JSON list of C-alpha atoms and ligand atoms in Angstrom, two decimals:
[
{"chain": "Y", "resi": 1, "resn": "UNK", "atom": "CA", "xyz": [220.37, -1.89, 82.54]},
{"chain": "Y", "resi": 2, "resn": "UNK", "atom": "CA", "xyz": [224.01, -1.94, 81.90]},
{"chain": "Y", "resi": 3, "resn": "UNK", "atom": "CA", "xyz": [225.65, -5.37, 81.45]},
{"chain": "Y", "resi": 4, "resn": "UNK", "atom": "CA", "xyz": [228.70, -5.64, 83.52]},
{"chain": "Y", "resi": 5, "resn": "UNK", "atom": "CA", "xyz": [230.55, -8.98, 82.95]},
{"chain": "Y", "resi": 6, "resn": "UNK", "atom": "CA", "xyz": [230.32, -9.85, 86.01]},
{"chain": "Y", "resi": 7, "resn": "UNK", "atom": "CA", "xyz": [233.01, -11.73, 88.61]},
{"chain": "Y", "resi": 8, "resn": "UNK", "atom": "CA", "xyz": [232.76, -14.81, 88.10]},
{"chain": "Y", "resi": 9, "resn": "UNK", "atom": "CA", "xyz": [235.67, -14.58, 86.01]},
{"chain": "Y", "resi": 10, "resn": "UNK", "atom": "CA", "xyz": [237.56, -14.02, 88.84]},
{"chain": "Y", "resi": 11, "resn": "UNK", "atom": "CA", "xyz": [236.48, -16.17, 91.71]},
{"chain": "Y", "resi": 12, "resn": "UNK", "atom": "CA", "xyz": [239.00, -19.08, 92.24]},
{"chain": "Y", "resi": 13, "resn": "UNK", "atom": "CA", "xyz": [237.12, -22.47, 92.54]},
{"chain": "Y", "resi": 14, "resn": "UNK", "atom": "CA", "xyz": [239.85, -23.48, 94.78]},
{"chain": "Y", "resi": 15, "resn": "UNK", "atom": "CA", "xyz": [242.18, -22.45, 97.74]},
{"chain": "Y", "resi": 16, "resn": "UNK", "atom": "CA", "xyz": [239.41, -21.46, 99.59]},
{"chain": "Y", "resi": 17, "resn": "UNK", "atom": "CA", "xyz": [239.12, -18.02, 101.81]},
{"chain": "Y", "resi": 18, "resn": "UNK", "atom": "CA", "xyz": [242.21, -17.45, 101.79]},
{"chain": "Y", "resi": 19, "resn": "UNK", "atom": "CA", "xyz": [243.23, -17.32, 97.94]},
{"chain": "Y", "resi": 20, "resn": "UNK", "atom": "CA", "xyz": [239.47, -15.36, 97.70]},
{"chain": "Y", "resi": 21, "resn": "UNK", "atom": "CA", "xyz": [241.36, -12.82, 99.93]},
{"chain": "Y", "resi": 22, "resn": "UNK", "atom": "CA", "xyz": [244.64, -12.76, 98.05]},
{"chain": "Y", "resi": 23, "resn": "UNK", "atom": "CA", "xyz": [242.66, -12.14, 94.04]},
{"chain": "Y", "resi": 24, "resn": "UNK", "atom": "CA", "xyz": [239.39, -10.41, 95.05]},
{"chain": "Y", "resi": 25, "resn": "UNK", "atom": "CA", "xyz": [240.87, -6.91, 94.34]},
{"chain": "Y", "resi": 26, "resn": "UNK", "atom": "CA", "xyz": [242.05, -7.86, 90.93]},
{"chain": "Y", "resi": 27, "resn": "UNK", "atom": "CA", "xyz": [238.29, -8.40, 90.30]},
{"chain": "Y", "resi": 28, "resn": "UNK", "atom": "CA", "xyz": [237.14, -6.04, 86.95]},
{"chain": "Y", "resi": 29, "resn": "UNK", "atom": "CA", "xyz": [233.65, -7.72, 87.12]},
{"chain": "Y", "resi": 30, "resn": "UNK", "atom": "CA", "xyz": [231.49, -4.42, 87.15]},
{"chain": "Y", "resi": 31, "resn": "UNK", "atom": "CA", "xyz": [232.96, -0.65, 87.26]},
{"chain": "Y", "resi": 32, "resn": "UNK", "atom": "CA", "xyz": [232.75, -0.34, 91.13]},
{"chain": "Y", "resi": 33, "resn": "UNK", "atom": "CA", "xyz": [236.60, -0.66, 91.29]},
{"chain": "Y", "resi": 34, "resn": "UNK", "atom": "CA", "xyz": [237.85, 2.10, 89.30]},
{"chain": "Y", "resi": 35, "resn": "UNK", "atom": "CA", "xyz": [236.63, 4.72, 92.14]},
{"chain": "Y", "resi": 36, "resn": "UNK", "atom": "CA", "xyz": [237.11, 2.61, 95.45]},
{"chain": "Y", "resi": 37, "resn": "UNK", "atom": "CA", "xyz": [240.11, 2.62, 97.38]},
{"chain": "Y", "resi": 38, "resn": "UNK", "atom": "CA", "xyz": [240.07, -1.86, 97.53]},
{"chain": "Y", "resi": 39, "resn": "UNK", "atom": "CA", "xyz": [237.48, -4.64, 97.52]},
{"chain": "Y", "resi": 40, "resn": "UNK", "atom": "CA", "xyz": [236.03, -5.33, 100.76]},
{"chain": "Y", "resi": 41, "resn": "UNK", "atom": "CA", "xyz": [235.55, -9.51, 101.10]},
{"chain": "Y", "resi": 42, "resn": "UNK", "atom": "CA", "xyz": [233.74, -11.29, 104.06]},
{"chain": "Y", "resi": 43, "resn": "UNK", "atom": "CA", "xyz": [235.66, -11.57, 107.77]},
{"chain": "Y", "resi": 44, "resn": "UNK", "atom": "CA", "xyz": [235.21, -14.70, 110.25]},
{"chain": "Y", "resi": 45, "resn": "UNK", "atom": "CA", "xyz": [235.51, -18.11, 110.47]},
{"chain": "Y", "resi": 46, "resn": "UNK", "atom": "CA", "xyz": [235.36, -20.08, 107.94]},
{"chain": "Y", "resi": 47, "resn": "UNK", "atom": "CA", "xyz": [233.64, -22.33, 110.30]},
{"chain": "Y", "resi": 48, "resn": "UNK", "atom": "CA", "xyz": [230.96, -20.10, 111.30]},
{"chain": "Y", "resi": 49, "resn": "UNK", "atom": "CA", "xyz": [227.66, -21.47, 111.24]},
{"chain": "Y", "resi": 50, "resn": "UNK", "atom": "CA", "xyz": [225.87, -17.65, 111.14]},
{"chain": "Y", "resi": 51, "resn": "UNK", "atom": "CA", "xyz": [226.92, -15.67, 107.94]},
{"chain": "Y", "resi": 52, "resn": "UNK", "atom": "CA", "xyz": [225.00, -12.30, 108.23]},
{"chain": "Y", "resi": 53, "resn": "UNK", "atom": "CA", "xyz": [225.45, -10.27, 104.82]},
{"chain": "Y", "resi": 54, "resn": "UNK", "atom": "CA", "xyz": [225.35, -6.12, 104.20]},
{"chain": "Y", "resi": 55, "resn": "UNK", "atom": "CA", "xyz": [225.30, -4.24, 101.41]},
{"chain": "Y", "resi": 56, "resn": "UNK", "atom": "CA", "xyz": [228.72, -2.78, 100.53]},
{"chain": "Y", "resi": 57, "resn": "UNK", "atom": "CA", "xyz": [231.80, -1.23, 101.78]},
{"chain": "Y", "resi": 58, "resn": "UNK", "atom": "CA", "xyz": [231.36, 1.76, 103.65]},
{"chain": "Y", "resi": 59, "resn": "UNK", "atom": "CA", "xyz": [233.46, 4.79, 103.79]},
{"chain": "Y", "resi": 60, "resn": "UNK", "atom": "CA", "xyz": [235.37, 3.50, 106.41]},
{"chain": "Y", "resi": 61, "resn": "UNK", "atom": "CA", "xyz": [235.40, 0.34, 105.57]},
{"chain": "Y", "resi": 62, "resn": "UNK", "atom": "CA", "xyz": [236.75, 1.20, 102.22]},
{"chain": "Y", "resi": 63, "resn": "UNK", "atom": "CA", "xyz": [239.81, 3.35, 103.86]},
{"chain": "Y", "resi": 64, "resn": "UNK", "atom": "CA", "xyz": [240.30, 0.23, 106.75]},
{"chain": "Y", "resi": 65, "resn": "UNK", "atom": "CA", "xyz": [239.56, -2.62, 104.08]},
{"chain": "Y", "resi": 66, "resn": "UNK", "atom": "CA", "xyz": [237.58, -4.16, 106.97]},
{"chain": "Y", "resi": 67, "resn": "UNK", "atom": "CA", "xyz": [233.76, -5.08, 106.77]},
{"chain": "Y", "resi": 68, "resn": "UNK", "atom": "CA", "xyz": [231.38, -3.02, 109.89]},
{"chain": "Y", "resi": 69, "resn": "UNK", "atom": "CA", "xyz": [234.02, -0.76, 111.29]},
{"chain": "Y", "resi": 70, "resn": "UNK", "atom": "CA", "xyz": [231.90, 2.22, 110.51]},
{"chain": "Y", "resi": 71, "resn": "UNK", "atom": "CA", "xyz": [228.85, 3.59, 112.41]},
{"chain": "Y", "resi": 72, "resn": "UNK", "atom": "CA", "xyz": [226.40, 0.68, 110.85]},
{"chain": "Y", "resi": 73, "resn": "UNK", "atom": "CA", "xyz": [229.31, -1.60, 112.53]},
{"chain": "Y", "resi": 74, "resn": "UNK", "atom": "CA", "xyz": [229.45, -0.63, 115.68]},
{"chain": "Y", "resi": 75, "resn": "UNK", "atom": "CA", "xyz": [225.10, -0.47, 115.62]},
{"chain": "Y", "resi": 76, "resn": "UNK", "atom": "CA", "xyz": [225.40, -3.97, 114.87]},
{"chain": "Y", "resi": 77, "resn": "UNK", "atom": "CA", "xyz": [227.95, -4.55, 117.40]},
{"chain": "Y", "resi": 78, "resn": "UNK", "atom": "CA", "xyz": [225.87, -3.82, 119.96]},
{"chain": "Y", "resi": 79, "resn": "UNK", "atom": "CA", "xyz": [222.76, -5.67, 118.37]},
{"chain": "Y", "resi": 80, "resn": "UNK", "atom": "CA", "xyz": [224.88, -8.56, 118.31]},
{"chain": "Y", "resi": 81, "resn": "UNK", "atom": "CA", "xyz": [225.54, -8.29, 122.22]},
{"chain": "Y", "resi": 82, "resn": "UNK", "atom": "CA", "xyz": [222.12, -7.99, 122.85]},
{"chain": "Y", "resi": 83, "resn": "UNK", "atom": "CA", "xyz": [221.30, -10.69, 120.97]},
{"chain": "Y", "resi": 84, "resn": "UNK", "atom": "CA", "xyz": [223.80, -12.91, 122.34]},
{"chain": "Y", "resi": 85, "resn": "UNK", "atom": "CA", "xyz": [225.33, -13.35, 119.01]},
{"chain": "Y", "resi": 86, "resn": "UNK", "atom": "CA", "xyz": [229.33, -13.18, 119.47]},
{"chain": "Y", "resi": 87, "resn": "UNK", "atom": "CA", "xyz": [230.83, -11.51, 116.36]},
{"chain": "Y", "resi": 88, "resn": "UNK", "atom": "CA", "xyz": [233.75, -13.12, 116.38]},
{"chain": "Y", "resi": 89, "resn": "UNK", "atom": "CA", "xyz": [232.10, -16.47, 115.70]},
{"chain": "Y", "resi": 90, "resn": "UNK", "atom": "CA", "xyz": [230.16, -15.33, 113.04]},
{"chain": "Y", "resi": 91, "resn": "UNK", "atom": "CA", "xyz": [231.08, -14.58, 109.10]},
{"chain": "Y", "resi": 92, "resn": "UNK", "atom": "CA", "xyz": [230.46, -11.19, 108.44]},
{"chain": "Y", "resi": 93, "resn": "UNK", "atom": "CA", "xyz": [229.97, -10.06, 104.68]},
{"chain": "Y", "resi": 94, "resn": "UNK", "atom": "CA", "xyz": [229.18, -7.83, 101.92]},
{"chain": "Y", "resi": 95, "resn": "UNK", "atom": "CA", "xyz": [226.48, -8.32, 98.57]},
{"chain": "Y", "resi": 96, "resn": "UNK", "atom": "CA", "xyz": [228.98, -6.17, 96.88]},
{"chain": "Y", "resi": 97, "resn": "UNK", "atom": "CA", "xyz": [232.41, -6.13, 97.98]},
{"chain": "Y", "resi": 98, "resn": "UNK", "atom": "CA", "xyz": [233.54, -2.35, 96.51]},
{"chain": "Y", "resi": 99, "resn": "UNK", "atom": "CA", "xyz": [232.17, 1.19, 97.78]},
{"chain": "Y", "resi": 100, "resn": "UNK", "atom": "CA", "xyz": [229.86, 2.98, 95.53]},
{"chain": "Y", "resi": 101, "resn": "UNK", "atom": "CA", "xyz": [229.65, 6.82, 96.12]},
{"chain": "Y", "resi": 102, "resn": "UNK", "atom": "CA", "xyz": [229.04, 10.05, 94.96]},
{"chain": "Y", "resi": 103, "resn": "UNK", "atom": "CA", "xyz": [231.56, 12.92, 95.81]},
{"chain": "Y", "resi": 104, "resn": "UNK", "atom": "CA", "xyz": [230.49, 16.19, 97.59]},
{"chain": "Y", "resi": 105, "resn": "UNK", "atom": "CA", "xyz": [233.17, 18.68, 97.84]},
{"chain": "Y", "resi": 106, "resn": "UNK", "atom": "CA", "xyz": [235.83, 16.29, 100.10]},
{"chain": "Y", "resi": 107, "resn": "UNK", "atom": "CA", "xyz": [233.03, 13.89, 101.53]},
{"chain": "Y", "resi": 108, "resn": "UNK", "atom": "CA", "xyz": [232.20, 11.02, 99.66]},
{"chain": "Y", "resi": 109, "resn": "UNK", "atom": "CA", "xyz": [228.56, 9.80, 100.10]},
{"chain": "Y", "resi": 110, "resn": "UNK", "atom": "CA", "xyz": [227.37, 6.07, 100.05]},
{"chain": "Y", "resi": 111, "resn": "UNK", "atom": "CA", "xyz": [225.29, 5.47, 97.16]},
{"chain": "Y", "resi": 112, "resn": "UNK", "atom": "CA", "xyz": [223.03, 2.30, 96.88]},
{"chain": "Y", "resi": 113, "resn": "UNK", "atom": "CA", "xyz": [224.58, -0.50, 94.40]},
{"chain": "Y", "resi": 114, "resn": "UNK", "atom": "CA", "xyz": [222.49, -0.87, 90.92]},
{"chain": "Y", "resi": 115, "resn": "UNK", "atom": "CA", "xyz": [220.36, -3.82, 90.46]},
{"chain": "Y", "resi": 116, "resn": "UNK", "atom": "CA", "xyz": [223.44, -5.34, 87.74]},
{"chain": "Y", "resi": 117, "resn": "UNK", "atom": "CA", "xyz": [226.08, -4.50, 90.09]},
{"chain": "Y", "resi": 118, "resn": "UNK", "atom": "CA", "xyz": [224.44, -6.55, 92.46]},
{"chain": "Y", "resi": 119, "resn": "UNK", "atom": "CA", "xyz": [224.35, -9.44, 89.77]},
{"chain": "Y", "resi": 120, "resn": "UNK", "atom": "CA", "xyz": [227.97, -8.63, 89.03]},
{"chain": "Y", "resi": 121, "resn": "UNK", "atom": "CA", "xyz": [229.12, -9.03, 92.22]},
{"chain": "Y", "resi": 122, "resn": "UNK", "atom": "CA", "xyz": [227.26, -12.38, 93.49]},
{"chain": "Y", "resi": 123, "resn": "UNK", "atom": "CA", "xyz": [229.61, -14.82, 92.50]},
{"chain": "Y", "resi": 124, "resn": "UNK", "atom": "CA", "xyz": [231.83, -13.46, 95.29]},
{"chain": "Y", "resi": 125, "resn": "UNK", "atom": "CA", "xyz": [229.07, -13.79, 98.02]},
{"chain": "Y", "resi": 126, "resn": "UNK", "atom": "CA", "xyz": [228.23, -17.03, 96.35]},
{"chain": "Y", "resi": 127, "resn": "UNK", "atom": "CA", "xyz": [232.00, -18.93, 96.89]},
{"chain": "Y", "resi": 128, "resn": "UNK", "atom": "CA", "xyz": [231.90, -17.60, 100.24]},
{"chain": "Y", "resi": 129, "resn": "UNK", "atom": "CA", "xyz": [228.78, -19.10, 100.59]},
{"chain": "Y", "resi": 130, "resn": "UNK", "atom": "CA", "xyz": [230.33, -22.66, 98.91]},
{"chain": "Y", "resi": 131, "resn": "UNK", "atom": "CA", "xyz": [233.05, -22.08, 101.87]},
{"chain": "Y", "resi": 132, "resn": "UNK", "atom": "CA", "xyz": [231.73, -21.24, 104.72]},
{"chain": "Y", "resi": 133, "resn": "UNK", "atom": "CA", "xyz": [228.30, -23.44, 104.05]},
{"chain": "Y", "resi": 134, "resn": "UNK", "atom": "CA", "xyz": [226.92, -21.81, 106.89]},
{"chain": "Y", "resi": 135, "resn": "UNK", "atom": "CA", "xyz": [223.67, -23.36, 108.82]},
{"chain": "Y", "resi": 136, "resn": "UNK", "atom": "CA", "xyz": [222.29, -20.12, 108.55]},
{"chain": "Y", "resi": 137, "resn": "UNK", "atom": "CA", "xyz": [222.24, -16.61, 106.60]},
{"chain": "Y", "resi": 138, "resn": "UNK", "atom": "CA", "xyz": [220.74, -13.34, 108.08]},
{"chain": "Y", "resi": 139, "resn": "UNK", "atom": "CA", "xyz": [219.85, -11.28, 105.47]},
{"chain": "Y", "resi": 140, "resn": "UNK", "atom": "CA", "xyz": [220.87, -7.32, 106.55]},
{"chain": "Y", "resi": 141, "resn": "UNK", "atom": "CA", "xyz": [218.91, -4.77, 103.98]},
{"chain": "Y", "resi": 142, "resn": "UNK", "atom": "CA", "xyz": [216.97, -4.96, 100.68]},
{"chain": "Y", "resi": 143, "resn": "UNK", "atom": "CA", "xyz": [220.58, -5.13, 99.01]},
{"chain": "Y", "resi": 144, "resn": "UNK", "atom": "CA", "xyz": [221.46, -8.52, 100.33]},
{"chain": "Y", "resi": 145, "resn": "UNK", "atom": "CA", "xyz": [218.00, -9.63, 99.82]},
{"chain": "Y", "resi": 146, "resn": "UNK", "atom": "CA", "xyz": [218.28, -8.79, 95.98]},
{"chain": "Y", "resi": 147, "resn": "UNK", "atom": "CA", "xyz": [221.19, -10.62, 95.95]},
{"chain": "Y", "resi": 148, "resn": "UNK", "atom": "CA", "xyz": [220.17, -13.90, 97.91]},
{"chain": "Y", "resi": 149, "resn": "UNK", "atom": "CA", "xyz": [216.38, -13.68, 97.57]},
{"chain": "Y", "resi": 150, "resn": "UNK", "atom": "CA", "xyz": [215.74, -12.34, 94.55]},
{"chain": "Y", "resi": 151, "resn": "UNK", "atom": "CA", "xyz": [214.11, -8.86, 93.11]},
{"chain": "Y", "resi": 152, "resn": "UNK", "atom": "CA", "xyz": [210.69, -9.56, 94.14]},
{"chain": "Y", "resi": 153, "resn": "UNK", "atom": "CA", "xyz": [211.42, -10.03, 98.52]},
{"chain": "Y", "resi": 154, "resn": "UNK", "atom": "CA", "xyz": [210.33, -7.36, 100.44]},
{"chain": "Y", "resi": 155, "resn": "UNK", "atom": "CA", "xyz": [212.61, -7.18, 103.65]},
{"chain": "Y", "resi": 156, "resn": "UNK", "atom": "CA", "xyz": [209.45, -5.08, 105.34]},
{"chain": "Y", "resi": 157, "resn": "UNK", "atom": "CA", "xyz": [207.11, -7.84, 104.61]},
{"chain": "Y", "resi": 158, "resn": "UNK", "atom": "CA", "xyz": [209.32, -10.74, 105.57]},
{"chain": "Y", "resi": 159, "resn": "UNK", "atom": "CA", "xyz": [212.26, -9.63, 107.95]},
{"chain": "Y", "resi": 160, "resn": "UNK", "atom": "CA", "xyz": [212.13, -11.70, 111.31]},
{"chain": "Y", "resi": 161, "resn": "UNK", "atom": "CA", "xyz": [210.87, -15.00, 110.15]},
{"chain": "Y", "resi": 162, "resn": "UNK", "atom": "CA", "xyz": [212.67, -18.02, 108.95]},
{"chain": "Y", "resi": 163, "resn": "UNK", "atom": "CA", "xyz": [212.84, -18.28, 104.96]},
{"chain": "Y", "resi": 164, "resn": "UNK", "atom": "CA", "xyz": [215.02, -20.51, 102.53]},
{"chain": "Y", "resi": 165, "resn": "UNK", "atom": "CA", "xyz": [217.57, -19.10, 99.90]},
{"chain": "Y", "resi": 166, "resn": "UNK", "atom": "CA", "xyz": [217.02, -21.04, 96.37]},
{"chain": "Y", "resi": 167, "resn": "UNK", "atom": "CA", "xyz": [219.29, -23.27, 97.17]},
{"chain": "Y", "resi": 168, "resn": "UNK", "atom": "CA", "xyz": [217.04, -24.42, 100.59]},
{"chain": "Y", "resi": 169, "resn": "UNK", "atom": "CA", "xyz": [220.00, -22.82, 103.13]},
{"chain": "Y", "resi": 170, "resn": "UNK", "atom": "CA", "xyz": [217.84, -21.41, 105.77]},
{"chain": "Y", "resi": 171, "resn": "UNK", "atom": "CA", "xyz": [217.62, -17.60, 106.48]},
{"chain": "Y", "resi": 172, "resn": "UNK", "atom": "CA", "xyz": [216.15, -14.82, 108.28]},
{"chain": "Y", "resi": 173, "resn": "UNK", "atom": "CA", "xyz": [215.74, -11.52, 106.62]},
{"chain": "Y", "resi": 174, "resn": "UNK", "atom": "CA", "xyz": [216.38, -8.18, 108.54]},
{"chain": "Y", "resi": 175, "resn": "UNK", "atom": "CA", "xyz": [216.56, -4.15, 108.13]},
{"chain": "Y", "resi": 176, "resn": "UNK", "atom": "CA", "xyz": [220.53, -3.07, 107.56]},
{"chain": "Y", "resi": 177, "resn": "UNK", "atom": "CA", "xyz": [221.94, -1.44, 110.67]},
{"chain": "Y", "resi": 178, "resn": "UNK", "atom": "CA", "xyz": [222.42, 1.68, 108.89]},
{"chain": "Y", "resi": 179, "resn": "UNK", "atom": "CA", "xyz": [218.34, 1.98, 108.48]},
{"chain": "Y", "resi": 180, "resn": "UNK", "atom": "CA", "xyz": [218.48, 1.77, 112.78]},
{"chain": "Y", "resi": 181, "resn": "UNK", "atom": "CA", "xyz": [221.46, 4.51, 112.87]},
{"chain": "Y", "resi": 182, "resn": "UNK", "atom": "CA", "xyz": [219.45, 7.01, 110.79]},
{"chain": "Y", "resi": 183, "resn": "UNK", "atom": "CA", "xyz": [216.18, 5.71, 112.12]},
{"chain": "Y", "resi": 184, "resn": "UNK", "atom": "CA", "xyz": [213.95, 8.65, 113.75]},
{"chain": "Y", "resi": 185, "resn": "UNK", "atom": "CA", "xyz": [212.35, 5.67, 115.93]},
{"chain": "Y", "resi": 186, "resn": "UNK", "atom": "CA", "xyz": [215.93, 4.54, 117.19]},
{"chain": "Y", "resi": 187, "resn": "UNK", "atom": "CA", "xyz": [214.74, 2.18, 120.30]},
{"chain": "Y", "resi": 188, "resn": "UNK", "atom": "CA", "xyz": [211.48, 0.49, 118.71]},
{"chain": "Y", "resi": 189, "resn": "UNK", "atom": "CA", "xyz": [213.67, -0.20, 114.96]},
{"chain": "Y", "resi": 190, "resn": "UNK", "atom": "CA", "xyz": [216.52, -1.08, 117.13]},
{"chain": "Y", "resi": 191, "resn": "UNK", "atom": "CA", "xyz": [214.30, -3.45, 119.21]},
{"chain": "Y", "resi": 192, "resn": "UNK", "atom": "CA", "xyz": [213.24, -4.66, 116.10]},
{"chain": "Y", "resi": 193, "resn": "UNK", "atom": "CA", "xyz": [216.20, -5.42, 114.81]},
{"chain": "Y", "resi": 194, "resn": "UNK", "atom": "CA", "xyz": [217.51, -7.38, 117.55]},
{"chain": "Y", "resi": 195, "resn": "UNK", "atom": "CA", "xyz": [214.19, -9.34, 117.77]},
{"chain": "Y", "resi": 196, "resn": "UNK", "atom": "CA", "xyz": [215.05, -10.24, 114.72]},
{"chain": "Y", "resi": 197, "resn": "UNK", "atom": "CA", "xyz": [218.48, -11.24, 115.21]},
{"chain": "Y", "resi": 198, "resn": "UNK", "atom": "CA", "xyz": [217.03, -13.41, 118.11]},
{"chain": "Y", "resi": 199, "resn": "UNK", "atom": "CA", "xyz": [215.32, -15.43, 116.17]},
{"chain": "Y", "resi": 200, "resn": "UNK", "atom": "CA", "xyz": [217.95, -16.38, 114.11]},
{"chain": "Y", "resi": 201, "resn": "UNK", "atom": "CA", "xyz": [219.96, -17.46, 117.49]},
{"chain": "Y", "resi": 202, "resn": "UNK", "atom": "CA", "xyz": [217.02, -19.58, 117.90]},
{"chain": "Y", "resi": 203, "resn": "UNK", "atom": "CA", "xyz": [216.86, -21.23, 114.51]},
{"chain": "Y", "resi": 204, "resn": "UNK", "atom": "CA", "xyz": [220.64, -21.85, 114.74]},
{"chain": "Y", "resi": 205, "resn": "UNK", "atom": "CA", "xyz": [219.16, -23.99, 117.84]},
{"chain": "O", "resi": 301, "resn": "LIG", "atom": "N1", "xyz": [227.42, -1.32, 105.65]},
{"chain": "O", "resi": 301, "resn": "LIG", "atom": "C1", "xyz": [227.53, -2.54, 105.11]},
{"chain": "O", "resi": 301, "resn": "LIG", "atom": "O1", "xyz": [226.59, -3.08, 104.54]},
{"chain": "O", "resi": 301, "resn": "LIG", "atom": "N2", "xyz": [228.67, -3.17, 105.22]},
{"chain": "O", "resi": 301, "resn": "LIG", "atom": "C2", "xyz": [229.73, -2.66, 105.82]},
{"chain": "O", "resi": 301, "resn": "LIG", "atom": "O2", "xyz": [230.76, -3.33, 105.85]},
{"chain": "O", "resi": 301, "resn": "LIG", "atom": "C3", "xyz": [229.59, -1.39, 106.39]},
{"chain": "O", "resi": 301, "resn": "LIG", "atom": "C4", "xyz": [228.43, -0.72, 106.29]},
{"chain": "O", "resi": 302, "resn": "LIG", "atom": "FE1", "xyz": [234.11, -7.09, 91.22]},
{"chain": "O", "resi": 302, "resn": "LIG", "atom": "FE2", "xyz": [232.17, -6.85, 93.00]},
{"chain": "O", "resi": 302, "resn": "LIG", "atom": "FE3", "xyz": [234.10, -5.06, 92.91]},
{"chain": "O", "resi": 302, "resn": "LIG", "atom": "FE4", "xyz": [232.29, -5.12, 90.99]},
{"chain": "O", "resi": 302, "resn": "LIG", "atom": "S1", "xyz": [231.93, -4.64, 93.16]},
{"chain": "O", "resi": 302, "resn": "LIG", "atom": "S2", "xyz": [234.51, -4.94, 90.70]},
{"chain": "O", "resi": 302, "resn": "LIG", "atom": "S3", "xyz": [231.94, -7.32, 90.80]},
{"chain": "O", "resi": 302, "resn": "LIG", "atom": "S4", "xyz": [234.35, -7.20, 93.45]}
]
């Protein structure tokens, strides 16, 4: 594994969202930066009560420096509606804040973070965890399940029933939308997914 040294570095301990949003791209805490265009933090209120958390940065979301603006986005948009889960009350984040991708010919292709990127990048997702203390976390993907509930949860297993992070914050683990875009059984994993999301509404109480 390579060792990165990680961001913590460069997460202020105070100023809250707002100076996160000012130094996050200055961050040097694994090599993910050198290729991406900027780093990608969390969007919402700092209020919110829901904090659902991705994986990374997506193409577009690199090029717009906004989080879900791509096709995973708007899947989740609509998930969200269906759900009755308004996005604009919610904080909506990354486990790892730059794009990772492979070039082919003028297309660059999303490639899954490592396993110590993930580490490297955590103290982000942690502050904005400390900020937004939110009375809830979905957990989108196995990316943001490494980073919030360890190596050994299995999203398949456990998605759509109520868990704790270590630190006892309540949480419901999902798929990531981008698993329902590409799925082959669209309507059942996208039924899925917003059965899921329900029961997170209902947690939230
Ligand atoms: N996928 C993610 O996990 N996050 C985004 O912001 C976009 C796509
Ligand atoms: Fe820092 Fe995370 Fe970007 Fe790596 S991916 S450089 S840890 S912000």
């Amino acid at each position: 594994m390579v060792k990165y040294p990680g961001a913590e570095q460069w997460v202020p301990r105070t100023g809250g969202m707002k100076r996160v949003r000012a130094v996050i791209g200055e961050c040097r805490g694994c090599d993910l930066w050198e290729d991406a265009e900027r780093a990608v933090p969390g969007e919402g209120p700092v209020r919110a009560r829901m904090m659902l958390v991705g994986e990374t940065p997506g193409d577009n979301e690199d090029k717009e420096g906004h989080v879900f603006v791509g096709p995973a986005g708007r899947l989740l948009d609509k998930a969200l509606v269906e759900a009755g889960i308004d996005r604009s009350k919610v904080y909506l984040t990354n486990a790892v804040k730059h794009f990772r991708f492979e070039r082919q010919g003028k297309r660059r292709i999303h490639k899954t973070p490592s396993a110590s990127q993930i580490t490297a990048c955590r103290p982000w997702l942690r502050r904005e965890l400390e900020i937004v203390k939110p009375a809830l976390v979905v957990v989108m993907g196995s990316v943001a399940a490494r980073a919030l509930l360890g190596s050994s949860f299995r999203v398949g297993q456990d998605r759509g029933k109520p868990v704790e992070l270590p630190d006892g914050r309540p949480a419901v683990a999902t798929v990531h939308p981008s698993a329902v875009v590409r799925s082959d059984e669209f309507r059942r994993d996208f039924g899925r997914f917003v059965d899921d999301l329900k029961v997170a509404v209902e947690l939230l109480g």
